[in-house]
Coordinates of N, CA, C and O in Angstrom, one line a residue:
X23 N -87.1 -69.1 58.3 CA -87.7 -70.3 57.8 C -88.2 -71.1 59.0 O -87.4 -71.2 60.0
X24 N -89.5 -71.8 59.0 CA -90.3 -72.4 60.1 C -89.3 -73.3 59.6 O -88.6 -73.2 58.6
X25 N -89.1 -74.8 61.0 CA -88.4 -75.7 61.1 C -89.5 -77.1 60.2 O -89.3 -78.3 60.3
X26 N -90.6 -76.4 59.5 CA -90.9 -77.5 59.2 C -91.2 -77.5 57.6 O -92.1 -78.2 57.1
X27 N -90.5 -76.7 57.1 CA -90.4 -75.6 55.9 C -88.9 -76.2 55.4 O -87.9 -76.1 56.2
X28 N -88.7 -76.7 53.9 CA -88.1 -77.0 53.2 C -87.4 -76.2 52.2 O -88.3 -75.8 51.4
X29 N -86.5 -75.8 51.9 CA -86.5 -75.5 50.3 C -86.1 -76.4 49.3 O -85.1 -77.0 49.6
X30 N -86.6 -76.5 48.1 CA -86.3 -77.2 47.1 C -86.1 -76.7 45.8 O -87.0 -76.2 45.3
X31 N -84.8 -76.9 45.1 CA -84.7 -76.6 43.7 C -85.1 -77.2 42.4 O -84.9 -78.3 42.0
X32 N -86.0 -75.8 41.3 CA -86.9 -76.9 40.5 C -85.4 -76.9 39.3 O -84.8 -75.9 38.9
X33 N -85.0 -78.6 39.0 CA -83.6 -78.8 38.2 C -83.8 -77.7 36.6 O -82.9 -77.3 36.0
X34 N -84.9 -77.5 36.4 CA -85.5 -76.7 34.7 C -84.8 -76.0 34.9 O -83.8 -75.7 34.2
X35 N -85.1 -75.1 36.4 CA -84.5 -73.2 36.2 C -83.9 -72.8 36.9 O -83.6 -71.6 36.8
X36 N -83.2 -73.8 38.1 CA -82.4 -73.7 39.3 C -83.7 -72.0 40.1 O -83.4 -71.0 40.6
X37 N -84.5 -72.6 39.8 CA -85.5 -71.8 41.3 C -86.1 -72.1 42.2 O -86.7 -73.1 42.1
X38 N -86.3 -71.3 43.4 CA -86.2 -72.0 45.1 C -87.9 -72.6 45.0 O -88.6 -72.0 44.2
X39 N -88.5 -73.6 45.8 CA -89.9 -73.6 46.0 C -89.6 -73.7 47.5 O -88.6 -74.4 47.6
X40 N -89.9 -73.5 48.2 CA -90.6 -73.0 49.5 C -92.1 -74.3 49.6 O -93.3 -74.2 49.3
X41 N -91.2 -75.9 50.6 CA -92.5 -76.6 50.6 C -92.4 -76.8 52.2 O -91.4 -76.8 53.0
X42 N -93.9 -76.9 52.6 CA -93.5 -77.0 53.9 C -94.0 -78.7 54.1 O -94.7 -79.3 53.3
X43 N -93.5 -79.2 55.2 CA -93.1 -80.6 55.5 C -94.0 -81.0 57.1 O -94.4 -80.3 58.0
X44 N -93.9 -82.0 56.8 CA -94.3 -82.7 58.4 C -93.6 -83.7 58.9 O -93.8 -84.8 58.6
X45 N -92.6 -83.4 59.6 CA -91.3 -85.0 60.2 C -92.2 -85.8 61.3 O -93.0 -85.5 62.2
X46 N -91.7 -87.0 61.0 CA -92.4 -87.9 61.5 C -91.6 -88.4 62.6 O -92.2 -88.9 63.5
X47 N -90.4 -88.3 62.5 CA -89.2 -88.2 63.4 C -87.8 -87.8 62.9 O -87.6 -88.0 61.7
X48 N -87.0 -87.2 63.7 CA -86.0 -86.9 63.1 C -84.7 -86.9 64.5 O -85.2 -87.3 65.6
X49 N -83.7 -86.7 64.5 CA -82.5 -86.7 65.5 C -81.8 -85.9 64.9 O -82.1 -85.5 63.8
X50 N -80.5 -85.6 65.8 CA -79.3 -84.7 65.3 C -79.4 -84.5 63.6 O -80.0 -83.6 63.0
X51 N -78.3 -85.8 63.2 CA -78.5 -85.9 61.9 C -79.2 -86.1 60.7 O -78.6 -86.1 59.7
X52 N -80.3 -86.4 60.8 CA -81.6 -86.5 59.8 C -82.9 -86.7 60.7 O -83.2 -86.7 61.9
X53 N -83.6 -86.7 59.2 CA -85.3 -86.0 59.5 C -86.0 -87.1 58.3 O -85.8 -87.3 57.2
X54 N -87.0 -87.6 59.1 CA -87.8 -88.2 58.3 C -89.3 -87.9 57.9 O -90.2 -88.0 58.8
X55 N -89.5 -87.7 56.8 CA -91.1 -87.3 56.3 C -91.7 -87.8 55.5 O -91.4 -88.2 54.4
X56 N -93.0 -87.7 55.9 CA -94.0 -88.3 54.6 C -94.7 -87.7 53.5 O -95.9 -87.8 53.4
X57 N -93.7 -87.0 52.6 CA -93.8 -86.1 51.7 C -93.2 -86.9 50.2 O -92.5 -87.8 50.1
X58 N -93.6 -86.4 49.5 CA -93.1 -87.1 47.9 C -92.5 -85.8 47.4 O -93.2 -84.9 47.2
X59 N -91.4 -85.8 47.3 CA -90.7 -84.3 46.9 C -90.9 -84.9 45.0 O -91.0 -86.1 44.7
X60 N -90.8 -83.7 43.9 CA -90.5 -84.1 42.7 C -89.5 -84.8 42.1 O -88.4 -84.5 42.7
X61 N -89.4 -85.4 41.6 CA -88.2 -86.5 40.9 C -87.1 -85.5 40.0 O -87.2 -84.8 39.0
X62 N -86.0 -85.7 40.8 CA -85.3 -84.4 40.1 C -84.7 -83.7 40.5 O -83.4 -83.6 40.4
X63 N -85.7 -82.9 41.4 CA -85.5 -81.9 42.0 C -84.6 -82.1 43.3 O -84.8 -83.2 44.0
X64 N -83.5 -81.0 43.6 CA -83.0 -81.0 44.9 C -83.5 -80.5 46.3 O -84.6 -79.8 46.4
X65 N -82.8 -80.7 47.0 CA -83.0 -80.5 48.4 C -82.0 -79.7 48.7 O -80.9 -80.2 48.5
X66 N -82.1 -78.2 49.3 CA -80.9 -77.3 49.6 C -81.2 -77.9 51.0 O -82.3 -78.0 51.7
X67 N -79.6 -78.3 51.4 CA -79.3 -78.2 52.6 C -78.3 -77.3 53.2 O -77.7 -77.5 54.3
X68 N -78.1 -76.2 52.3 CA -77.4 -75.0 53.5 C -78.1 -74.3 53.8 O -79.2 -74.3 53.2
X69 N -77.8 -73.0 54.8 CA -79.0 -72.0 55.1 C -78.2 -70.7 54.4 O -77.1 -70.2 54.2
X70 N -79.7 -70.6 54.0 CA -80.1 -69.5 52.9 C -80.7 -68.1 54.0 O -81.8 -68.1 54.6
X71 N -79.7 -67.2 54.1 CA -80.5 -65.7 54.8 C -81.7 -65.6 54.4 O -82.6 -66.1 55.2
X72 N -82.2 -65.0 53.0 CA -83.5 -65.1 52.8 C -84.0 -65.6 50.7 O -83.8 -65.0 49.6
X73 N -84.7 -67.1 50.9 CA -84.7 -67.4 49.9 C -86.5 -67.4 50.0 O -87.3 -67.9 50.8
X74 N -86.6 -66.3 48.4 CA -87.8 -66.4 48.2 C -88.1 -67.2 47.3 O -87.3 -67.6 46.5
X75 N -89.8 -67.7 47.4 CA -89.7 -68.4 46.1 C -90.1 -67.9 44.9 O -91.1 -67.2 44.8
X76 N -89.0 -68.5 43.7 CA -88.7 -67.9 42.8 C -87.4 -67.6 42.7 O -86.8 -67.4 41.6
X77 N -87.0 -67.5 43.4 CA -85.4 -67.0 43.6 C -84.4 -67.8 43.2 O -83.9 -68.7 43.8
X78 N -84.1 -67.3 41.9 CA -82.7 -67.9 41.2 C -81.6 -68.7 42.3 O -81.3 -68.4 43.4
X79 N -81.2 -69.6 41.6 CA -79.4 -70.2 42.7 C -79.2 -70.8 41.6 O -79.9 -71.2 40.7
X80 N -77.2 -70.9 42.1 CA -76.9 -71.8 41.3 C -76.0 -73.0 42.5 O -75.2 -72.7 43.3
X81 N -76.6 -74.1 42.2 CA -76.5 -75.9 42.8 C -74.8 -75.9 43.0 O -74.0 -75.7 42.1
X82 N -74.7 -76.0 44.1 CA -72.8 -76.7 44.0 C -72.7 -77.7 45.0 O -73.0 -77.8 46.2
X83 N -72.1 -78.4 44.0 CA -71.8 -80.3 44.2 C -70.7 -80.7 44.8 O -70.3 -81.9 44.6
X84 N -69.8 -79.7 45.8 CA -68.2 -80.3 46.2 C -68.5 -81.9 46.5 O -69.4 -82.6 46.8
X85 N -67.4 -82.0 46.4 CA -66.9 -83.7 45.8 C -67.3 -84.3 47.1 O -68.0 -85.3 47.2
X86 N -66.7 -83.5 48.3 CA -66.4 -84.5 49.8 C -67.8 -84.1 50.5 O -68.0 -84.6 51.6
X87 N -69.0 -83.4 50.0 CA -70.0 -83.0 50.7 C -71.4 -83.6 50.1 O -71.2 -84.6 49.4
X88 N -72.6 -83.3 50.2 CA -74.0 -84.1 49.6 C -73.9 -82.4 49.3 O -73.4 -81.4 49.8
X89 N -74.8 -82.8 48.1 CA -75.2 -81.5 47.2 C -75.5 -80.1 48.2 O -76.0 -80.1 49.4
X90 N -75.3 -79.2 47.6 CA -76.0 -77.8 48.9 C -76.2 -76.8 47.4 O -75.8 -77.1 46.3
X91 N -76.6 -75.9 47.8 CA -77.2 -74.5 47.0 C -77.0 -73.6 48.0 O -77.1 -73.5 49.2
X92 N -76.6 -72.7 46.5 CA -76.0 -70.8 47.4 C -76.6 -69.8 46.6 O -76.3 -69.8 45.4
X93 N -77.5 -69.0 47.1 CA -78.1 -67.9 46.4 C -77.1 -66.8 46.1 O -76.5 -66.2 47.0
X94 N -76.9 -66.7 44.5 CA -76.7 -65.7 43.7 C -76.6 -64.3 43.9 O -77.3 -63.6 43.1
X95 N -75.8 -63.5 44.7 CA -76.1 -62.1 44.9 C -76.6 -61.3 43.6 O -77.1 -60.2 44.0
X96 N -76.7 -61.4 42.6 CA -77.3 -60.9 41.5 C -78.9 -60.9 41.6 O -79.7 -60.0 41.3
X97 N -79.1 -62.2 42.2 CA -80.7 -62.6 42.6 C -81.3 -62.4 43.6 O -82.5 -62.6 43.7
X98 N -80.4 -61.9 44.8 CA -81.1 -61.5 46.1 C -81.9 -60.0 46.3 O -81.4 -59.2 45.7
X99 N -82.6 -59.7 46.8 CA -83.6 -59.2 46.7 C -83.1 -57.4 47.1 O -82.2 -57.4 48.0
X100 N -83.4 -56.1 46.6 CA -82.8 -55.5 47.3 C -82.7 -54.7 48.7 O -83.9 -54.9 48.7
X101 N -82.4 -54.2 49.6 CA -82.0 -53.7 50.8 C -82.8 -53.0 50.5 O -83.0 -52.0 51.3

């Protein structure tokens, strides 16, 4: 994934969209952009080996972390 390349989950079907982005500045811990992401929709912030878009996940919310998404071995693509 290019570093200026997002993924986002659509909340309907838990599937990946693949948006790409422009940071306007960013440091260590965050990134700022002038993008209008959908109302709704998440922001995966773990890394994903390879998420296509279309690609099923299911969202997990631990308590002590900000939301992240993990692709489904059922849905990963085959070898």
């Amino acid at each position: 994934r290019s570093p200026t390349e997002v993924l986002l989950v659509n909340p309907e079907d838990n599937s990946i969209e693949r948006t790409n982005i422009a940071p306007i500045w960013s440091d260590v811990d965050e990134v700022v952009v002038r993008h209008k992401f959908p109302e709704g929709w998440l922001l995966v912030t773990s890394r994903l080996p390879y998420a296509a878009n279309g690609a099923k996940i299911e969202p997990v919310f631990p308590e002590d972390s900000a939301p992240k998404a993990v692709q489904r071995p059922e849905d990963e693509p085959d070898a």
